Coordinates of C-alpha atoms and ligand atoms in Angstrom, one line a residue:
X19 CA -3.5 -22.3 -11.6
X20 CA -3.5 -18.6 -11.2
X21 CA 0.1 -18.2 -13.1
X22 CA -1.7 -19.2 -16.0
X23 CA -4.1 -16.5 -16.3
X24 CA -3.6 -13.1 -17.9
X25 CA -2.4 -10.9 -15.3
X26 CA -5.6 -8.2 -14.4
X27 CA -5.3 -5.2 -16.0
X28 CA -2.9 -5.9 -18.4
X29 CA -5.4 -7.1 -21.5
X30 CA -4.4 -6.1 -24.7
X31 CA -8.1 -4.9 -25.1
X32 CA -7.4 -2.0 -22.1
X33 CA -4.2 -0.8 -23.6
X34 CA -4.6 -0.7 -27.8
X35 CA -7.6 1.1 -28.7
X36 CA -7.6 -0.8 -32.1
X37 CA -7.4 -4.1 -30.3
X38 CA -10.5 -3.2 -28.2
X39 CA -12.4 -1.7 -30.9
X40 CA -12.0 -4.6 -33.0
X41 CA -13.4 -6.8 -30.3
X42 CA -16.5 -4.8 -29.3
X43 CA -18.0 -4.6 -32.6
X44 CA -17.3 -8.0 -33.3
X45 CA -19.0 -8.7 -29.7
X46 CA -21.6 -6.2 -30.5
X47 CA -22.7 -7.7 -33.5
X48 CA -23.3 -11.0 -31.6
X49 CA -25.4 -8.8 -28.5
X50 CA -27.5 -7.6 -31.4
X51 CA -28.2 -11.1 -33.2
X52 CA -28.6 -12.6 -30.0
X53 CA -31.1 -10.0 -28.6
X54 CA -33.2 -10.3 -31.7
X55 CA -33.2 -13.8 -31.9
X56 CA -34.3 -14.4 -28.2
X57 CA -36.1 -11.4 -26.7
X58 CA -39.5 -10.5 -27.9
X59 CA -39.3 -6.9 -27.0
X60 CA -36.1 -6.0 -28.8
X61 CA -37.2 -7.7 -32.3
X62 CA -40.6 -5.4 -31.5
X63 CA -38.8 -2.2 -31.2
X64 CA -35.9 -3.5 -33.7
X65 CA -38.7 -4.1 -36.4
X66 CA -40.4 -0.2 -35.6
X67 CA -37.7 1.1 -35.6
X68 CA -36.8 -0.3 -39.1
X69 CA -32.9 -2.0 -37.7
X70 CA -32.2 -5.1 -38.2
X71 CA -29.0 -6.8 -36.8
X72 CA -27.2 -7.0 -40.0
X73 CA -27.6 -3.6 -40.2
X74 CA -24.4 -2.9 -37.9
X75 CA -21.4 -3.1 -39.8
X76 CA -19.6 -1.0 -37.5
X77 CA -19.7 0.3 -34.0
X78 CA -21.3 3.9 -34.9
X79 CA -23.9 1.8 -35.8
X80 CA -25.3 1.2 -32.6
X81 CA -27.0 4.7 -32.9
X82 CA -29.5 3.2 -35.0
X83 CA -30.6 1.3 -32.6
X84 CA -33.8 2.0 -30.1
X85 CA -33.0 3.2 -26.8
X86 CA -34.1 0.8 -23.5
X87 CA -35.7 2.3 -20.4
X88 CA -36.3 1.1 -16.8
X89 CA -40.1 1.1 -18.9
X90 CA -39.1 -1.4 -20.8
X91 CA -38.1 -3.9 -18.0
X92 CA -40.9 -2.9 -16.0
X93 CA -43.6 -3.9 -18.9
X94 CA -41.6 -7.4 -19.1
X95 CA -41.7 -8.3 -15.5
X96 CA -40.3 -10.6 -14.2
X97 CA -38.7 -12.6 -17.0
X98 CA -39.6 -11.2 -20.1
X99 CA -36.0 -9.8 -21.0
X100 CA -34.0 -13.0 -20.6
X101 CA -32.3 -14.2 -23.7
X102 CA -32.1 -17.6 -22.6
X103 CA -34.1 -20.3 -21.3
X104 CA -34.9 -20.3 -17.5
X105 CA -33.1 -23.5 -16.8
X106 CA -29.4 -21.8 -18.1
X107 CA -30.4 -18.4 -15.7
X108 CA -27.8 -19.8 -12.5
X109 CA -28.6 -16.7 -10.7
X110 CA -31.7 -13.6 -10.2
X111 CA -30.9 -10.3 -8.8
X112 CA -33.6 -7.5 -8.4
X113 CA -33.2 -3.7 -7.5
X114 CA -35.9 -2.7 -5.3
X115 CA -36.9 0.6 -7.2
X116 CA -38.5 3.5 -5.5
X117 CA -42.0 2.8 -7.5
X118 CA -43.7 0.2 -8.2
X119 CA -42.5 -3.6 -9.6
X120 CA -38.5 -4.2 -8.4
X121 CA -36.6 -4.7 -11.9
X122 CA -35.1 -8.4 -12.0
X123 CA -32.7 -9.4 -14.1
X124 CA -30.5 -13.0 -14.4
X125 CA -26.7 -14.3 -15.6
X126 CA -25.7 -17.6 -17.2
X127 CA -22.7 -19.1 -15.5
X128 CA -20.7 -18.0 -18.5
X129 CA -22.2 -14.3 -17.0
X130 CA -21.3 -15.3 -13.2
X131 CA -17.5 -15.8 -14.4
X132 CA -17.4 -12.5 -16.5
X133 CA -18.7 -10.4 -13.9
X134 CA -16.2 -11.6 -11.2
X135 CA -13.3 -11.2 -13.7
X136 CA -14.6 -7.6 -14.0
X137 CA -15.0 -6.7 -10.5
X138 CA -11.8 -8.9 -9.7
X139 CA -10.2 -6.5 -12.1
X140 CA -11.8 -3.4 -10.3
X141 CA -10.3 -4.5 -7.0
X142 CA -6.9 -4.8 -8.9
X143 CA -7.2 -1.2 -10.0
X144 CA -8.4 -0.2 -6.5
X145 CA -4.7 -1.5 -5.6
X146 CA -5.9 -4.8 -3.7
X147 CA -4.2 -7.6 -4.1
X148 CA -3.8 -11.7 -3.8
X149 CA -3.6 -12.8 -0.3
X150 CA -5.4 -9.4 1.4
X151 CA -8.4 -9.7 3.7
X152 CA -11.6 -7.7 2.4
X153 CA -14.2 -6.9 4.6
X154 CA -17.2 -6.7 2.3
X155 CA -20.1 -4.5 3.7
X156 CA -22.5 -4.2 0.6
X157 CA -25.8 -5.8 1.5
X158 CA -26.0 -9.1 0.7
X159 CA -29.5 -10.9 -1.3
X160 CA -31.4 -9.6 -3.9
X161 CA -29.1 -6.9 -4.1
X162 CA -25.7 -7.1 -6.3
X163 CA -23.7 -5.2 -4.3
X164 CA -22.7 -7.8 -1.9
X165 CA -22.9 -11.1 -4.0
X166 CA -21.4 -9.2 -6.8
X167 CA -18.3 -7.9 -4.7
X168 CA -17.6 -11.5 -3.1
X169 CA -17.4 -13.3 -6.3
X170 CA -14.8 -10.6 -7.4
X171 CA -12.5 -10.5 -4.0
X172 CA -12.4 -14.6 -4.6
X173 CA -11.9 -14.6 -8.1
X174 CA -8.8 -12.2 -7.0
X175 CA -7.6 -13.9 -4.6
X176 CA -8.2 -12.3 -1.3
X177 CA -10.0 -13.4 1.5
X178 CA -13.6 -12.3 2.0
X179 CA -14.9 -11.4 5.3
X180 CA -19.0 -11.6 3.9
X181 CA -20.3 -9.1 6.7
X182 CA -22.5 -7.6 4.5
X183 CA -24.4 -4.2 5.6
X184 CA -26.2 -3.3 8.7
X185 CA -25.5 -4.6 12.4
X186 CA -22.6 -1.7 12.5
X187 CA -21.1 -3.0 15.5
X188 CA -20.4 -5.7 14.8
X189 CA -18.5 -4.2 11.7
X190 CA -16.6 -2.5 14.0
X191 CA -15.6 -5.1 16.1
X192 CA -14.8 -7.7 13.0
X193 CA -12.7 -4.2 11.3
X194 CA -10.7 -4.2 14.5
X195 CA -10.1 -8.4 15.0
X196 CA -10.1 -9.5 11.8
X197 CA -7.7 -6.7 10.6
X198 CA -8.9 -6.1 7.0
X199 CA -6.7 -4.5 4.2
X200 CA -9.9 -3.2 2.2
X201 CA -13.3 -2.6 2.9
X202 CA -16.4 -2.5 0.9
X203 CA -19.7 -0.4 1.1
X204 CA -21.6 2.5 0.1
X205 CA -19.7 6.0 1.0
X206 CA -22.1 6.8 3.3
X207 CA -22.1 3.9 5.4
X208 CA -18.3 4.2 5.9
X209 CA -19.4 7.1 7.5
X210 CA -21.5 5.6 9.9
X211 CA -18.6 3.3 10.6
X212 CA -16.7 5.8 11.5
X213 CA -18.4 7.5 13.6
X214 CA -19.2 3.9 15.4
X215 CA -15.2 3.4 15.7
X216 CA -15.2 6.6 17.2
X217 CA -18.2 5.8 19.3
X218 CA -16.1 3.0 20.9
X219 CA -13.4 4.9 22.0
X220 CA -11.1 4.1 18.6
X221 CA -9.6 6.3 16.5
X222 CA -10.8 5.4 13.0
X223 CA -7.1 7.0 11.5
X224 CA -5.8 4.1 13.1
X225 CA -7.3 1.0 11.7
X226 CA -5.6 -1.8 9.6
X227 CA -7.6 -0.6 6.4
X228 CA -5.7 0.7 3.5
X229 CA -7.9 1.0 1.2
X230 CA -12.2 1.8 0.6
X231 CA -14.2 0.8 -2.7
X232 CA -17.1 3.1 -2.5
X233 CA -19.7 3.3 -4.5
X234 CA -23.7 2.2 -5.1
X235 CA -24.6 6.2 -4.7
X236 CA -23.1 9.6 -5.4
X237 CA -20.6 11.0 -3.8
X238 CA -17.9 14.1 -4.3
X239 CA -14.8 14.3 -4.5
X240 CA -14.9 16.5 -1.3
X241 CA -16.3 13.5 0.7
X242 CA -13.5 11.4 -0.5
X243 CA -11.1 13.7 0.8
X244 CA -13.1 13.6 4.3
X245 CA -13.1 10.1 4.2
X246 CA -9.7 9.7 3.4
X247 CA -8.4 12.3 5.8
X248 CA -10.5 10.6 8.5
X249 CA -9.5 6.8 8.2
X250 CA -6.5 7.5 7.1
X251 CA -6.9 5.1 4.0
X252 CA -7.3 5.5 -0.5
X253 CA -11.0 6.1 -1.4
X254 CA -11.5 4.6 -4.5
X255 CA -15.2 4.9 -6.5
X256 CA -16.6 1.8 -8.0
X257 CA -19.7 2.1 -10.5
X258 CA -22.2 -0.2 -11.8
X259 CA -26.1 -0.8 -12.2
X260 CA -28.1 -3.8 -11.7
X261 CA -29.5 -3.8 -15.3
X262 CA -26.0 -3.4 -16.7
X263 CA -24.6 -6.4 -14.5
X264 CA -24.3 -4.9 -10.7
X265 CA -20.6 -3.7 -9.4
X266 CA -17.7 -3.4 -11.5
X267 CA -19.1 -2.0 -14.5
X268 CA -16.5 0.9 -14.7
X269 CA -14.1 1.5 -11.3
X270 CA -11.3 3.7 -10.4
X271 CA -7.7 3.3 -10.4
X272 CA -6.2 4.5 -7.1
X273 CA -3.5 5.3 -9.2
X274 CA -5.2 8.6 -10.8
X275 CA -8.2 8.6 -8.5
X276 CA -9.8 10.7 -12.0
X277 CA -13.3 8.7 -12.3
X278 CA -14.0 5.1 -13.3
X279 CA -12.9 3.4 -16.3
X280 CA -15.2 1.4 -18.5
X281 CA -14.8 -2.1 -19.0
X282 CA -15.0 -1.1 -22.3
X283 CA -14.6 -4.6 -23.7
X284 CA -18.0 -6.0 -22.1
X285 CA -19.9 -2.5 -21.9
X286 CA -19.9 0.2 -25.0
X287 CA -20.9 3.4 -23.5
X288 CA -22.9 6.7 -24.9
X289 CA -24.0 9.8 -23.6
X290 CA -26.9 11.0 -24.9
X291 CA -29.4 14.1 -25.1
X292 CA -31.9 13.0 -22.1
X293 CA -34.5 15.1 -24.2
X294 CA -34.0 14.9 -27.3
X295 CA -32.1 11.5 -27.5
X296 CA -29.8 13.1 -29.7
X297 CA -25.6 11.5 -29.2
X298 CA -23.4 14.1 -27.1
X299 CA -19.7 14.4 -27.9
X300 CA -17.1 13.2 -25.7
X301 CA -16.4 15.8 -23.1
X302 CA -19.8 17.2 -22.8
X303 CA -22.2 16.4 -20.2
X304 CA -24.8 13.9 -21.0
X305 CA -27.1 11.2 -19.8
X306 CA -25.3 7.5 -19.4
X307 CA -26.2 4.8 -21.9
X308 CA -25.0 1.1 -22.4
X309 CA -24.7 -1.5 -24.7
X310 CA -23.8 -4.8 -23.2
X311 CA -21.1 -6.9 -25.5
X312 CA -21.0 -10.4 -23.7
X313 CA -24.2 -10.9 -21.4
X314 CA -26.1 -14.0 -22.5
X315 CA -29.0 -13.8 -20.0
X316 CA -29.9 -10.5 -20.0
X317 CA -28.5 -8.3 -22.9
X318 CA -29.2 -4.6 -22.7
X319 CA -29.5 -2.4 -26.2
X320 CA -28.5 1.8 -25.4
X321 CA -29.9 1.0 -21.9
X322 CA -30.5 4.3 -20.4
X323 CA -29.1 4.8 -16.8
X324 CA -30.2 8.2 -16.0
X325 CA -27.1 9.0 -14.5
X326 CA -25.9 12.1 -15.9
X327 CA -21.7 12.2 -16.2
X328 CA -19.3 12.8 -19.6
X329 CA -16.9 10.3 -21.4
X330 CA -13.5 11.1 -21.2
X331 CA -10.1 9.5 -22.6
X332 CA -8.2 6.9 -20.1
X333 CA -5.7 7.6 -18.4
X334 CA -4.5 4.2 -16.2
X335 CA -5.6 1.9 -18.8
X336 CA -5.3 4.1 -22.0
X337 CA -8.0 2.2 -24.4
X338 CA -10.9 2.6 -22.6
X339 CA -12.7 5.8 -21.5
X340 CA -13.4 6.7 -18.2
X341 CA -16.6 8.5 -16.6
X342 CA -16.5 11.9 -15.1
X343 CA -17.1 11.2 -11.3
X344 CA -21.0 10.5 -11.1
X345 CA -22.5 12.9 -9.0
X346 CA -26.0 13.2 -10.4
X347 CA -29.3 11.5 -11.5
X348 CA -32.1 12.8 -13.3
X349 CA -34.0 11.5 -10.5
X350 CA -32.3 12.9 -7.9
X351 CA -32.6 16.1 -9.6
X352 CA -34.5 19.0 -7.4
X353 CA -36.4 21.8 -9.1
X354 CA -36.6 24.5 -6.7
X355 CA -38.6 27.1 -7.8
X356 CA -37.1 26.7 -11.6
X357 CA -33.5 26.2 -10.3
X358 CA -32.1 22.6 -10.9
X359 CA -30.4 21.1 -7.5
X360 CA -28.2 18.2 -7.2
X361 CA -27.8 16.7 -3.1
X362 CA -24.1 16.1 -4.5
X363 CA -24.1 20.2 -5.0
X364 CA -24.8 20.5 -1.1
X365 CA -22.5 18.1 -0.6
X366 CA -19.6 19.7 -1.6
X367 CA -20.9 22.8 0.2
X368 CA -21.4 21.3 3.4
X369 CA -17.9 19.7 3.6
X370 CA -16.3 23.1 3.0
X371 CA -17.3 24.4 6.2
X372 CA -15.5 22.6 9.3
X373 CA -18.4 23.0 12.0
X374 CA -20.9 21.3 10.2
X375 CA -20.8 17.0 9.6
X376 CA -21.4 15.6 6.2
X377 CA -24.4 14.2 8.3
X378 CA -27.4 16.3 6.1
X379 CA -30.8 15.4 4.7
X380 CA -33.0 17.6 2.4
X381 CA -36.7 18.4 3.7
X382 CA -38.5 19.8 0.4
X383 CA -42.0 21.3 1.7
X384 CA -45.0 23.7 0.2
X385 CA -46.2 26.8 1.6
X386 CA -49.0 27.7 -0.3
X387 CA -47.8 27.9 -4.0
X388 CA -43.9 28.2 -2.6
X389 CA -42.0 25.5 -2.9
X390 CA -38.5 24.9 -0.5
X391 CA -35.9 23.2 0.5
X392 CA -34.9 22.8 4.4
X393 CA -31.4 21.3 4.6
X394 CA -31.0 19.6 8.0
X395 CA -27.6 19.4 9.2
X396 CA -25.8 17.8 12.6
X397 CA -23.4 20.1 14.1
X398 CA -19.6 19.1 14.8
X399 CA -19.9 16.8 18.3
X400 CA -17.1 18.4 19.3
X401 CA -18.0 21.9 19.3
X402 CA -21.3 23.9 21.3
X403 CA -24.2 25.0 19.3
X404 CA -22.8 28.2 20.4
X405 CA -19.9 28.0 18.5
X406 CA -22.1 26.5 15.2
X407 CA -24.5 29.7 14.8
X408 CA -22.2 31.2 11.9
X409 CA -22.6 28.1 10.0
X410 CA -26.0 28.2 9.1
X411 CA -25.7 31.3 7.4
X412 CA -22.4 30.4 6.2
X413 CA -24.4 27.6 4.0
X414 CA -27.3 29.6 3.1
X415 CA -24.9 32.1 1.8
X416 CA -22.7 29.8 -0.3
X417 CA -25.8 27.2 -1.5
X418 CA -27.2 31.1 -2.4
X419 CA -23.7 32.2 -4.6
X420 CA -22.9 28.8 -6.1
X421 CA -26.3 27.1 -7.0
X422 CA -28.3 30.5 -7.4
X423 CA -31.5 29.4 -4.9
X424 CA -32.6 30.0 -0.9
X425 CA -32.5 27.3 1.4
X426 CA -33.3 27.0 4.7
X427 CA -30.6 25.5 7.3
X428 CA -31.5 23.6 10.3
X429 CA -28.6 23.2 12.2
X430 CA -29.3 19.8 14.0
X431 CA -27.8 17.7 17.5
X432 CA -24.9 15.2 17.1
X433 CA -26.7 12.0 16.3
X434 CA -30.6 12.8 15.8
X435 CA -30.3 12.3 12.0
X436 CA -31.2 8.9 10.5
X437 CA -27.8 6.8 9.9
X438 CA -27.1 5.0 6.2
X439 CA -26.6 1.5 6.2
X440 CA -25.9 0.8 2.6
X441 CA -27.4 3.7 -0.1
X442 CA -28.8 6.4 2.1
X443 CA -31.9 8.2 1.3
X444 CA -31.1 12.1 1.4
X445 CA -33.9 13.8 -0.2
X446 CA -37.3 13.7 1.8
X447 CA -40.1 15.2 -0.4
X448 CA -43.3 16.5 2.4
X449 CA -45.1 18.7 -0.5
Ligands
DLL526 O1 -25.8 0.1 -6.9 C1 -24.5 -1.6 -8.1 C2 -23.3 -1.3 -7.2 C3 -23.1 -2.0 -6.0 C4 -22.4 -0.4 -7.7 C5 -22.0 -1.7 -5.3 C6 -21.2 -0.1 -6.9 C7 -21.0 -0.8 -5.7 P1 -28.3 -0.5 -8.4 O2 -28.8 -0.8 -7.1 O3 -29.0 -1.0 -9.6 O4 -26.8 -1.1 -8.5 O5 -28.1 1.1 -8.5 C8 -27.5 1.6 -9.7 O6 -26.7 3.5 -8.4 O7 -27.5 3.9 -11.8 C9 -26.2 5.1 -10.1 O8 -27.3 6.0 -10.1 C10 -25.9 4.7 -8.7 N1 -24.5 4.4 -8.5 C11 -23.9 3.2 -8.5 N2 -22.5 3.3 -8.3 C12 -22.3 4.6 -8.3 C13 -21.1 5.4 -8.1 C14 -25.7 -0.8 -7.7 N3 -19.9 4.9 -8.0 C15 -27.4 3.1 -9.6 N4 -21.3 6.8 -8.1 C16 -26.7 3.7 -10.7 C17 -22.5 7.3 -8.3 C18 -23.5 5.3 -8.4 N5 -23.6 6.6 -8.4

């Protein structure tokens, strides 16, 4: 059955830009017709906005079209922005989201297949293979990590171990008798693993794992290389969103290990101006925006992510464009006394200096009118507090040269720190 197949990754539409540019505007022109025609709240903002769907005679067209927000899917809650009727939705996922109603959103079968093709493909470019074990860690429910990531290590032919997140271990005792090839989680929580293989008295260098899709949150390059160096194993970042589908939207070759590519032949990306809207250029920084090319369920017009990255030309599959590593969202952005603070920024601090762990939270408090930041931080298990003084002031210095603010540094006891188990929460704000 599998012979007959297109072998992932080699699809005309990933290697001949004119090939794939042909088929998203084609496939555009149907999202746009079909999003009209079936969701109330795109013909609304279509119709103010003065665009209709035979107004998009080619792909630069889609900058006519209104932008969608979180907003949007918030005011249409629950079902209000599925394009089909409820008895073809096979499946509902929801992201919790930090206020208020979760967001929900829903896939046809058609959908179903599509999306395990695409994260099937993401595996591929990860460097996993038919006939490998994958031990899959993303939580599994409402969330698309895990559902979303066991479709895909089916539809490619490896075995699934379904652990899902939490219950670490367990994880580590399944990692060391099951003998996995790959494993699947957030960044952080391979870093709880570790430290739990370590824990046991194992070395974590010395598992069966070859390789880590990571994604879900931000994370630096710098923590790959930790990660890496630690378990011994490729570190390979996969992206996606809920509203755009889940996992697998754009993923990394291991190949390059230079950012995601797009699956540019179900998702058309932008980056936009987040204030004024306005289109930025290939290259430049910008704010995140998709158009979805084949989702029946639950199309998305210039969705906005909020995650702030550039567009740049591909490398391991030349057609489509790849993201700049994500390492930023407008929400996660800190103002600290009119200085703009990614965690991601301390993150690559931190992991510079070898007495401290990439164990760190952010504490932002008021004193009066005087806003700051603490940053609490384990200290290296294996060395004395002692031995850790310097390193405090070693990251107040370098947080002070390369993001231009004062911090305060905690320097905290192996352990004390809360632990991630799938997307951690870094930033605690006490003003
Ligand atoms: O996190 C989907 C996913 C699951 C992706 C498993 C990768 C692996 P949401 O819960 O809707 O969906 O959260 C989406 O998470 O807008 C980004 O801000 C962030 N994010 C996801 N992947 C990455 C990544 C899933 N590789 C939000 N790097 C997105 C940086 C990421 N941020």
């Amino acid at each position: 059955m599998t012979s007959e197949l297109p072998e992932i990754g080699t699809e005309t539409e990933l290697h001949s830009r004119d090939a794939l540019a042909e088929l998203q505007l084609r496939r555009l022109q149907w999202t746009v017709r079909h999003a009209y025609d079936n969701v109330p709240l795109y013909r609304r903002t279509f119709d103010e906005h003065g665009v209709h769907p035979d107004d998009i005679r080619e792909l630069a067209d889609v900058q006519r079209l209104p932008f969608t927000t979180k907003a949007d899917l918030r005011e249409t809650y629950p079902f209000g922005m599925f394009a089909v009727p409820m008895a073809d939705v096979r499946r509902i996922h929801a992201s919790s989201g930090t206020t208020g109603r979760p967001t929900v959103v829903g896939y046809t079968a058609g959908d179903l297949e599509r999306w395990s093709d695409l994260v099937a493909r993401s595996l591929h470019a990860a460097g996993i293979r038919a006939g490998m074990k994958v031990h899959n860690a993303y939580g599994y429910g409402l969330f698309t990590g895990g559902l979303g990531a066991h479709a895909g290590i089916e539809r490619l032919g490896a075995t699934v171990i379904p652990i899902s997140g939490g219950q670490t271990a367990r994880q580590v005792q399944l990692i060391t008798d099951f003998e996995p090839d790959a494993i699947l989680c957030t960044p952080s929580y391979l870093l709880t693993i570790a430290d739990a293989l370590e824990a046991a008295g194992l070395d974590p260098a010395a598992t069966s794992l070859k390789v880590a899709v990571l994604g879900a949150e931000p994370w630096t390059n710098e923590m790959r290389r930790e990660i890496e160096r630690r378990l011994n194993i490729d570190a390979v970042d996969i992206y996606g969103l809920s509203e755009v589908m889940g996992p697998g939207v754009a993923s990394e070759s291991v190949l390059t290990k230079d950012g995601p590519h797009i699956w540019e032949d179900h998702f058309l990306p932008e980056t936009i101006d987040g204030d004024t809207g306005a289109t930025v250029p290939d290259g430049e920084l910008g704010e995140l925006v998709f158009t979805s090319l084949t989702k029946e369920a639950f199309p998305v017009i210039r969705y906005r992510t909020r995650d702030l990255t550039r567009l740049l030309p591909g490398t391991t599959y030349p057609a489509v464009r790849r993201i700049e590593k994500i390492t930023g969202r407008n929400d996660d952005m800190i103002i600290l006394r009119g200085v703009n603070l990614f965690p991601t920024q301390i993150e690559e601090i931190v992991l510079g200096i070898e007495t401290l762990t990439p164990h760190f939270i952010l504490e932002l408090h008021r004193a009066g009118r005087m806003d700051s930041l603490t940053v609490r931080i384990e200290r290296h298990p294996s060395l004395s507090a002692e031995e850790c003084e310097g390193a405090a002031a070693v990251l107040r210095h370098r947080v002070k040269m390369h993001i231009g603010t004062s911090v305060e540094v905690q320097v905290e006891e192996p352990g004390v720190l809360p632990r991630s188990e799938g997307k951690y929460k870094r930033v605690y704000d006490l003003r």
